[in-house]
Amino acid sequence: MKKILITGGAGFIGSHVVRLFTETYPNYHIYNLDALTYAGNLENLKDIEQKSNYTFLKADITDADKMNALFTEYNFDGVIHLAAESHVDRSISDPLAFIKTNILGTVNLLNAANESWKDNMDNKLFYHISTDEVYGSLGETGLFTETTAYDPRSPYSSSKASSDHLVRAYHHTYGMPIVISNCSNNYGPNQFPEKLIPLSINNIKNKKPIPIYGKGENIRDWLYVIDHARAIDLIYHQGKNGETYNIGGINEWTNIDLIHKLCEVMDKKLGRKEGESAELITFVKDRAGHDMRYAIDANKLTSELGWQPSLQFEEGIEKTVDWYLANEEWLNNIISGDYEKYYNKQYSER
Ligand code: NAD
Ligand code: TYD
């Protein structure tokens, strides 16, 4: 039985990866390591928590001794590392939390894996999940490829860029088998409602203003989370040692067009008259250092490993809205906690 450590498995993307691996590979034991920060939620995994090939480990990757002890106890064969502080706005108000988890936490995992694997690296793999934001900001044209120079501009993207460099350094210096993937913006079920799409779904549902930063002209390339999880599965099993793969939706939207689309879908689902939800759109003060455009060239992944996104955006956004409307309790549990404090602090200043 292969033992796979998935970090950050109680978060948005991690929970979909944990579910996919636990269900697809009964011959793997999946260890989900998560500190359960504000973004971690075991409710995301209720449907699989009883499976015999799944174990939850509550631990913080910034705790080096704990990481070493867990590698000694379990002898993991592979790591899929998703645990991170992931929200740009929070990185602007508290950069140090991002340095600690995203950089120091990654080094702790690399050290623990290196110590555990150093005598025999055969069939071991450290797979680091990263973001397209490490490449910086595009103008009107062009796409990020795997060879685009790193140019991170927020504390979040800088901390992720640092962790990518460190993972490559352990490959070159210690011979650790690694792969890295850099993905565009994800959306779908279970995303914490601090990110644009679930925040807007929640506000539209509750007839609250939808805050659009600046003029809403910034562009993101959106990918349905399950398609990201499918790409991670492919890369984990077929990616070449030492390589990087870009993952993207070929699906660029300005924020304002995206929100209009979302309002249109929600008007229909909620039985509101056409245009009613769009009246909630409110332009607010821009994010500091707001990256203009992200867009991914995923040709390497498509041509080498045969990956394609399975969903069109129209279908994905409907599925996402349906999920949030059907999972009121999940959403209410979040917005009744510290979320309100966070929201008031972030948005009253805009
Ligand atoms: P998320 O914020 O929803 O989840 C992060 C998870 O990590 C949470 O469960 C949290 O409890 C856990 N965590 C945080 N700090 C920890 C620590 N110190 N020790 C242990 N666990 C800790 O994030 P997400 O959106 O699911 O992103 C997952 C990964 O994918 C991140 O590495 C992120 O950089 C990357 N990524 C995200 C996107 C996106 O659009 N969301 C796109 C590309 C890449
Ligand atoms: P976000 O979901 O935070 O992802 P990222 O910053 O990692 O791309 O934001 C997506 C886009 O939406 C980004 O251009 C910022 C913008 N945005 C808003 O306009 N209003 C909001 O309330 C939020 C959270 C984001």
Coordinates of C-alpha atoms and ligand atoms in Angstrom, one line a residue:
M1 CA 0.0 0.0 0.0
K2 CA 1.4 3.4 -1.0
K3 CA 1.3 6.1 1.6
I4 CA 0.6 9.5 0.3
L5 CA 0.7 12.6 2.4
I6 CA -1.6 15.4 1.1
T7 CA -1.1 18.7 3.0
G8 CA -3.9 21.3 3.1
G9 CA -6.5 18.6 2.4
A10 CA -9.2 20.3 4.5
G11 CA -9.1 23.4 2.3
F12 CA -10.8 24.1 -1.0
I13 CA -8.6 22.4 -3.7
G14 CA -7.0 20.0 -1.2
S15 CA -10.4 18.5 -0.3
H16 CA -11.2 17.7 -3.9
V17 CA -7.7 16.1 -4.4
V18 CA -8.1 14.0 -1.2
R19 CA -11.5 12.8 -2.4
L20 CA -10.3 12.0 -5.9
F21 CA -7.2 10.0 -4.6
T22 CA -9.1 8.2 -1.8
E23 CA -11.8 7.1 -4.2
T24 CA -9.7 6.3 -7.3
Y25 CA -6.9 4.5 -5.5
P26 CA -8.0 2.0 -2.9
N27 CA -4.5 0.7 -2.9
Y28 CA -3.2 4.0 -1.6
H29 CA -3.5 5.2 2.0
I30 CA -4.2 8.9 2.0
Y31 CA -3.0 11.0 4.9
N32 CA -4.6 14.4 5.0
L33 CA -2.4 16.8 7.1
D34 CA -4.0 20.1 7.9
A35 CA -3.7 22.7 10.7
L36 CA -7.4 23.6 10.3
T37 CA -6.8 27.3 10.0
Y38 CA -9.7 29.6 9.3
A39 CA -9.7 28.1 5.7
G40 CA -9.6 24.4 6.7
N41 CA -12.9 22.7 7.2
L42 CA -13.4 19.0 7.8
E43 CA -17.0 19.4 6.7
N44 CA -15.5 19.4 3.2
L45 CA -14.7 15.7 3.6
K46 CA -17.7 14.3 5.5
D47 CA -18.5 11.9 2.7
I48 CA -15.1 10.1 2.8
E49 CA -14.0 10.4 6.4
Q50 CA -15.0 6.8 7.2
K51 CA -13.0 5.3 4.4
S52 CA -10.5 2.7 5.5
N53 CA -7.7 4.2 3.2
Y54 CA -8.1 7.7 4.7
T55 CA -6.5 9.3 7.8
F56 CA -6.7 12.8 9.1
L57 CA -3.6 14.3 10.8
K58 CA -4.1 17.6 12.5
A59 CA -0.6 19.3 12.4
D60 CA 1.0 22.6 11.4
I61 CA 3.7 22.5 8.7
T62 CA 5.5 25.3 10.5
D63 CA 6.3 22.8 13.3
A64 CA 9.5 21.2 12.0
D65 CA 9.8 18.6 14.8
K66 CA 6.2 17.4 14.2
M67 CA 6.9 17.1 10.4
N68 CA 10.0 14.9 11.1
A69 CA 8.1 12.8 13.6
L70 CA 5.3 12.2 11.2
F71 CA 7.7 11.1 8.4
T72 CA 9.4 8.8 10.9
E73 CA 6.1 7.3 12.0
Y74 CA 4.4 6.8 8.6
N75 CA 7.3 6.6 6.0
F76 CA 5.3 8.4 3.4
D77 CA 6.1 7.4 -0.2
G78 CA 4.8 10.6 -1.8
V79 CA 3.8 14.2 -0.8
I80 CA 1.2 16.4 -2.6
H81 CA 1.8 19.7 -0.9
L82 CA -1.2 22.2 -1.0
A83 CA -1.2 23.6 2.5
A84 CA -0.7 27.4 2.2
E85 CA -2.0 30.7 3.2
S86 CA -3.8 31.5 -0.1
H87 CA -5.6 34.8 -0.1
V88 CA -3.8 37.9 -1.7
D89 CA -5.8 40.4 0.4
R90 CA -4.8 38.7 3.7
S91 CA -1.2 38.7 2.5
I92 CA -1.3 42.5 2.1
S93 CA -2.5 42.9 5.7
D94 CA -0.4 40.1 7.3
P95 CA 2.6 39.1 5.1
L96 CA 4.4 37.3 7.9
A97 CA 1.8 34.6 8.1
F98 CA 2.5 33.8 4.4
I99 CA 6.2 33.7 4.9
K100 CA 5.8 31.3 7.8
T101 CA 3.5 28.8 6.2
N102 CA 4.3 29.1 2.6
I103 CA 8.1 29.3 2.9
L104 CA 9.2 27.9 6.2
G105 CA 6.4 25.3 6.2
T106 CA 7.5 24.1 2.8
V107 CA 11.1 23.9 3.9
N108 CA 10.1 21.9 6.9
L109 CA 8.3 19.4 4.7
L110 CA 11.2 19.2 2.3
N111 CA 13.7 18.6 5.2
A112 CA 11.5 15.9 6.7
A113 CA 11.0 14.2 3.3
N114 CA 14.8 14.4 2.5
E115 CA 15.7 12.9 5.8
S116 CA 13.2 10.1 5.4
W117 CA 14.1 9.4 1.8
K118 CA 17.8 10.2 1.6
D119 CA 19.1 6.5 1.5
N120 CA 16.7 5.6 -1.4
M121 CA 14.8 8.1 -3.4
D122 CA 13.4 5.5 -5.8
N123 CA 9.6 5.7 -6.3
K124 CA 9.4 8.8 -4.0
L125 CA 7.9 12.1 -5.2
F126 CA 7.4 15.5 -3.7
Y127 CA 4.7 17.3 -5.7
H128 CA 4.4 21.0 -5.0
I129 CA 1.2 22.8 -5.9
S130 CA 1.8 26.4 -6.9
T131 CA 0.0 29.2 -8.7
D132 CA 0.3 31.2 -11.9
E133 CA 0.7 34.3 -9.8
V134 CA 4.4 33.6 -9.5
Y135 CA 4.8 34.8 -13.1
G136 CA 3.5 38.3 -12.3
S137 CA 1.1 40.3 -14.3
L138 CA 0.4 40.2 -18.1
G139 CA -0.6 43.1 -20.3
E140 CA -3.3 42.7 -22.9
T141 CA -1.6 39.9 -24.8
G142 CA 0.6 36.9 -24.1
L143 CA 0.3 33.8 -21.9
F144 CA 2.4 32.4 -19.1
T145 CA 4.5 29.4 -20.1
E146 CA 6.6 27.1 -17.9
T147 CA 9.7 29.2 -18.9
T148 CA 8.2 32.7 -18.2
A149 CA 10.5 34.5 -15.7
Y150 CA 9.2 34.7 -12.2
D151 CA 8.0 38.2 -11.3
P152 CA 5.8 37.9 -8.2
R153 CA 4.2 41.1 -7.0
S154 CA 2.2 40.4 -3.9
P155 CA 3.4 38.9 -0.5
Y156 CA 1.3 35.9 -1.4
S157 CA 2.8 35.3 -4.9
S158 CA 6.3 36.1 -3.6
S159 CA 6.0 33.5 -0.8
K160 CA 4.7 30.9 -3.4
A161 CA 7.6 31.8 -5.7
S162 CA 10.0 31.3 -2.9
S163 CA 8.6 27.9 -2.1
D164 CA 8.8 26.9 -5.8
H165 CA 12.5 27.8 -5.9
L166 CA 13.2 25.9 -2.7
V167 CA 11.5 22.7 -4.1
R168 CA 13.7 23.0 -7.2
A169 CA 16.7 23.6 -5.0
Y170 CA 16.1 20.3 -3.2
H171 CA 15.8 18.5 -6.5
H172 CA 19.1 19.9 -7.8
T173 CA 21.0 19.8 -4.5
Y174 CA 19.8 16.6 -2.8
G175 CA 18.4 14.7 -5.9
M176 CA 14.9 14.8 -4.5
P177 CA 12.3 13.6 -7.1
I178 CA 9.9 16.6 -7.5
V179 CA 7.2 18.0 -9.8
I180 CA 5.6 21.4 -9.6
S181 CA 2.4 22.7 -11.2
N182 CA 1.3 26.3 -11.5
C183 CA -2.4 26.7 -11.9
S184 CA -4.7 29.6 -12.7
N185 CA -7.7 30.8 -10.5
N186 CA -9.9 27.9 -9.4
Y187 CA -13.6 28.0 -8.7
G188 CA -16.2 25.5 -7.6
P189 CA -17.8 23.9 -4.5
N190 CA -16.2 24.4 -1.1
Q191 CA -14.2 27.5 -1.9
F192 CA -13.9 29.8 1.2
P193 CA -16.1 32.9 0.6
E194 CA -13.3 35.4 0.8
K195 CA -12.5 34.7 -2.9
L196 CA -14.3 36.6 -5.6
I197 CA -16.8 34.0 -6.8
P198 CA -18.1 32.5 -3.5
L199 CA -18.0 35.9 -1.8
S200 CA -20.2 37.3 -4.6
I201 CA -22.6 34.3 -4.5
N202 CA -23.1 34.8 -0.8
N203 CA -23.6 38.6 -1.2
I204 CA -26.0 38.1 -4.1
K205 CA -28.0 35.5 -2.1
N206 CA -28.2 37.9 0.8
K207 CA -28.8 41.0 -1.4
K208 CA -25.6 42.7 -0.1
P209 CA -23.4 44.9 -2.3
I210 CA -21.0 43.0 -4.6
P211 CA -17.6 44.7 -4.1
I212 CA -15.6 45.1 -7.4
Y213 CA -12.1 46.3 -7.0
G214 CA -11.2 49.3 -9.2
K215 CA -13.1 49.3 -12.5
G216 CA -13.5 45.5 -12.7
E217 CA -11.2 45.4 -15.7
N218 CA -8.6 42.9 -14.2
I219 CA -8.6 39.6 -16.0
R220 CA -8.3 36.1 -14.5
D221 CA -8.3 32.6 -16.2
W222 CA -10.8 30.5 -14.4
L223 CA -10.6 26.7 -14.0
Y224 CA -13.2 24.4 -12.4
V225 CA -11.6 22.8 -9.3
I226 CA -12.3 19.2 -10.3
D227 CA -10.4 19.8 -13.5
H228 CA -7.4 21.0 -11.4
A229 CA -7.7 17.9 -9.2
R230 CA -7.7 15.7 -12.4
A231 CA -4.6 17.5 -13.6
I232 CA -2.9 16.9 -10.2
D233 CA -3.7 13.1 -10.5
L234 CA -2.2 13.0 -14.0
I235 CA 0.9 14.9 -13.1
Y236 CA 1.5 12.9 -9.9
H237 CA 1.4 9.7 -11.9
Q238 CA 2.9 10.7 -15.2
G239 CA 4.7 14.0 -14.8
K240 CA 8.5 13.8 -15.4
N241 CA 10.9 14.2 -12.5
G242 CA 12.1 17.8 -12.1
E243 CA 9.5 19.2 -14.5
T244 CA 7.0 22.1 -14.1
Y245 CA 3.5 22.0 -15.7
N246 CA 1.2 25.0 -16.1
I247 CA -2.5 24.3 -15.6
G248 CA -5.2 26.7 -16.9
G249 CA -8.8 27.0 -18.1
I250 CA -8.3 28.8 -21.4
N251 CA -11.1 30.8 -20.0
E252 CA -10.3 34.5 -19.5
W253 CA -12.8 36.9 -18.0
T254 CA -12.7 40.5 -16.8
N255 CA -14.0 40.6 -13.2
I256 CA -16.9 42.7 -14.2
D257 CA -18.1 40.4 -17.1
L258 CA -17.7 37.5 -14.8
I259 CA -19.9 39.1 -12.1
H260 CA -22.5 40.0 -14.7
K261 CA -22.6 36.4 -15.8
L262 CA -22.9 35.2 -12.2
C263 CA -25.7 37.7 -11.5
E264 CA -27.6 36.4 -14.6
V265 CA -27.3 32.8 -13.5
M266 CA -28.4 33.7 -9.9
D267 CA -31.3 35.8 -11.0
K268 CA -32.6 32.6 -12.8
K269 CA -31.9 30.3 -9.9
L270 CA -33.4 32.6 -7.3
G271 CA -36.5 33.5 -9.4
R272 CA -35.5 37.2 -9.5
K273 CA -36.2 39.5 -12.3
E274 CA -33.5 39.9 -15.0
G275 CA -30.9 42.5 -13.9
E276 CA -32.0 42.6 -10.3
S277 CA -28.8 41.1 -8.8
A278 CA -26.5 43.2 -11.1
E279 CA -27.9 46.3 -9.2
L280 CA -25.8 45.1 -6.2
I281 CA -22.5 45.7 -8.1
T282 CA -20.5 48.3 -6.2
F283 CA -17.1 49.6 -7.3
V284 CA -14.7 49.9 -4.4
K285 CA -11.2 51.0 -3.8
D286 CA -8.7 48.9 -5.8
R287 CA -6.4 46.2 -4.2
A288 CA -2.9 47.5 -3.7
G289 CA -0.6 46.3 -6.4
H290 CA -3.5 44.6 -8.2
D291 CA -2.2 42.3 -10.9
M292 CA -3.8 43.2 -14.2
R293 CA -4.1 39.9 -16.1
Y294 CA -3.2 36.2 -15.6
A295 CA -3.5 33.7 -18.5
I296 CA -2.0 30.3 -18.8
D297 CA -0.6 28.4 -21.8
A298 CA -1.4 24.8 -20.8
N299 CA 0.0 23.2 -24.0
K300 CA 2.7 21.2 -22.3
L301 CA 0.2 19.5 -20.0
T302 CA -2.2 18.9 -22.9
S303 CA 0.4 17.6 -25.4
E304 CA 2.6 15.6 -23.0
L305 CA 0.0 14.2 -20.6
G306 CA -3.3 14.5 -22.6
W307 CA -5.1 16.7 -20.1
Q308 CA -8.1 18.9 -21.1
P309 CA -10.6 20.8 -19.0
S310 CA -13.8 18.8 -18.9
L311 CA -16.2 21.6 -18.3
Q312 CA -17.2 24.8 -20.1
F313 CA -17.4 27.9 -17.8
E314 CA -21.2 28.3 -18.2
E315 CA -21.7 24.7 -16.9
G316 CA -19.1 25.1 -14.2
I317 CA -20.6 28.3 -12.8
E318 CA -24.1 26.8 -12.8
K319 CA -22.8 23.8 -10.9
T320 CA -21.0 26.1 -8.4
V321 CA -24.1 28.3 -7.8
D322 CA -26.2 25.1 -7.4
W323 CA -23.7 23.8 -4.8
Y324 CA -23.7 26.9 -2.7
L325 CA -27.5 27.2 -2.8
A326 CA -27.9 23.5 -1.8
N327 CA -25.3 23.8 1.0
E328 CA -26.6 26.7 3.0
E329 CA -25.5 25.2 6.3
W330 CA -21.9 24.9 5.1
L331 CA -21.9 28.6 4.1
N332 CA -23.8 29.7 7.2
N333 CA -21.3 27.9 9.5
I334 CA -18.5 30.0 7.9
I335 CA -20.1 33.3 7.7
S336 CA -21.4 33.2 11.3
G337 CA -17.8 32.8 12.7
D338 CA -14.8 35.1 12.4
Y339 CA -15.7 35.8 8.8
E340 CA -17.9 38.7 9.7
K341 CA -14.9 40.4 11.5
Y342 CA -12.7 39.8 8.5
Y343 CA -15.3 41.0 6.1
N344 CA -16.0 44.2 8.0
K345 CA -12.3 45.0 8.3
Q346 CA -11.5 44.3 4.6
Y347 CA -14.5 46.1 3.1
S348 CA -15.2 49.0 5.5
E349 CA -11.8 50.4 4.6
R350 CA -12.6 50.4 0.9
Ligands
NAD1 P1 -7.3 27.2 1.0 O1 -6.9 28.5 1.7 O2 -8.8 26.9 0.7 O3 -6.8 26.0 1.9 C1 -5.5 25.9 2.5 C2 -5.5 24.8 3.5 O4 -4.2 24.7 4.1 C3 -6.5 24.9 4.6 O5 -7.2 23.7 4.8 C4 -5.6 25.3 5.8 O6 -6.2 24.9 7.1 C5 -4.3 24.6 5.5 N1 -3.2 25.3 6.1 C6 -2.9 26.6 6.1 N2 -1.8 26.8 6.8 C7 -1.3 25.6 7.3 C8 -0.3 25.2 8.1 N3 0.6 26.1 8.6 N4 -0.1 23.9 8.3 C9 -1.0 23.0 7.9 N5 -2.1 23.3 7.1 C10 -2.2 24.6 6.8 O7 -6.4 27.2 -0.3 P2 -6.7 26.6 -1.8 O8 -7.4 27.6 -2.5 O9 -7.4 25.3 -1.6 O10 -5.2 26.4 -2.3 C11 -4.5 25.2 -2.1 C12 -3.2 25.3 -2.8 O11 -3.3 25.6 -4.2 C13 -2.3 26.5 -2.2 O12 -1.0 26.0 -2.2 C14 -2.5 27.6 -3.3 O13 -1.3 28.4 -3.3 C15 -2.6 26.7 -4.5 N6 -3.4 27.4 -5.6 C16 -4.6 27.9 -5.4 C17 -5.4 28.5 -6.4 C18 -6.8 29.0 -6.2 O14 -7.3 29.6 -7.1 N7 -7.4 28.8 -5.1 C19 -4.8 28.5 -7.7 C20 -3.6 28.0 -7.9 C21 -2.8 27.4 -6.9
TYD2 P1 -9.4 36.5 -5.8 O1 -10.6 35.5 -5.8 O2 -9.0 37.1 -4.5 O3 -8.2 35.7 -6.5 P2 -6.7 36.3 -6.9 O4 -6.5 37.6 -6.3 O5 -5.8 35.3 -6.4 O6 -6.8 36.3 -8.4 O7 -9.7 37.7 -6.8 C1 -10.0 37.5 -8.1 C2 -10.2 38.8 -8.8 O8 -11.3 39.5 -8.3 C3 -9.0 39.7 -8.5 O9 -8.7 40.5 -9.7 C4 -9.5 40.6 -7.4 C5 -10.9 40.7 -7.7 N1 -11.8 40.9 -6.4 C6 -12.8 41.9 -6.4 O10 -12.9 42.7 -7.4 N2 -13.6 42.0 -5.3 C7 -13.4 41.1 -4.2 O11 -14.2 41.3 -3.2 C8 -12.4 40.1 -4.3 C9 -12.2 39.2 -3.1 C10 -11.6 40.0 -5.4

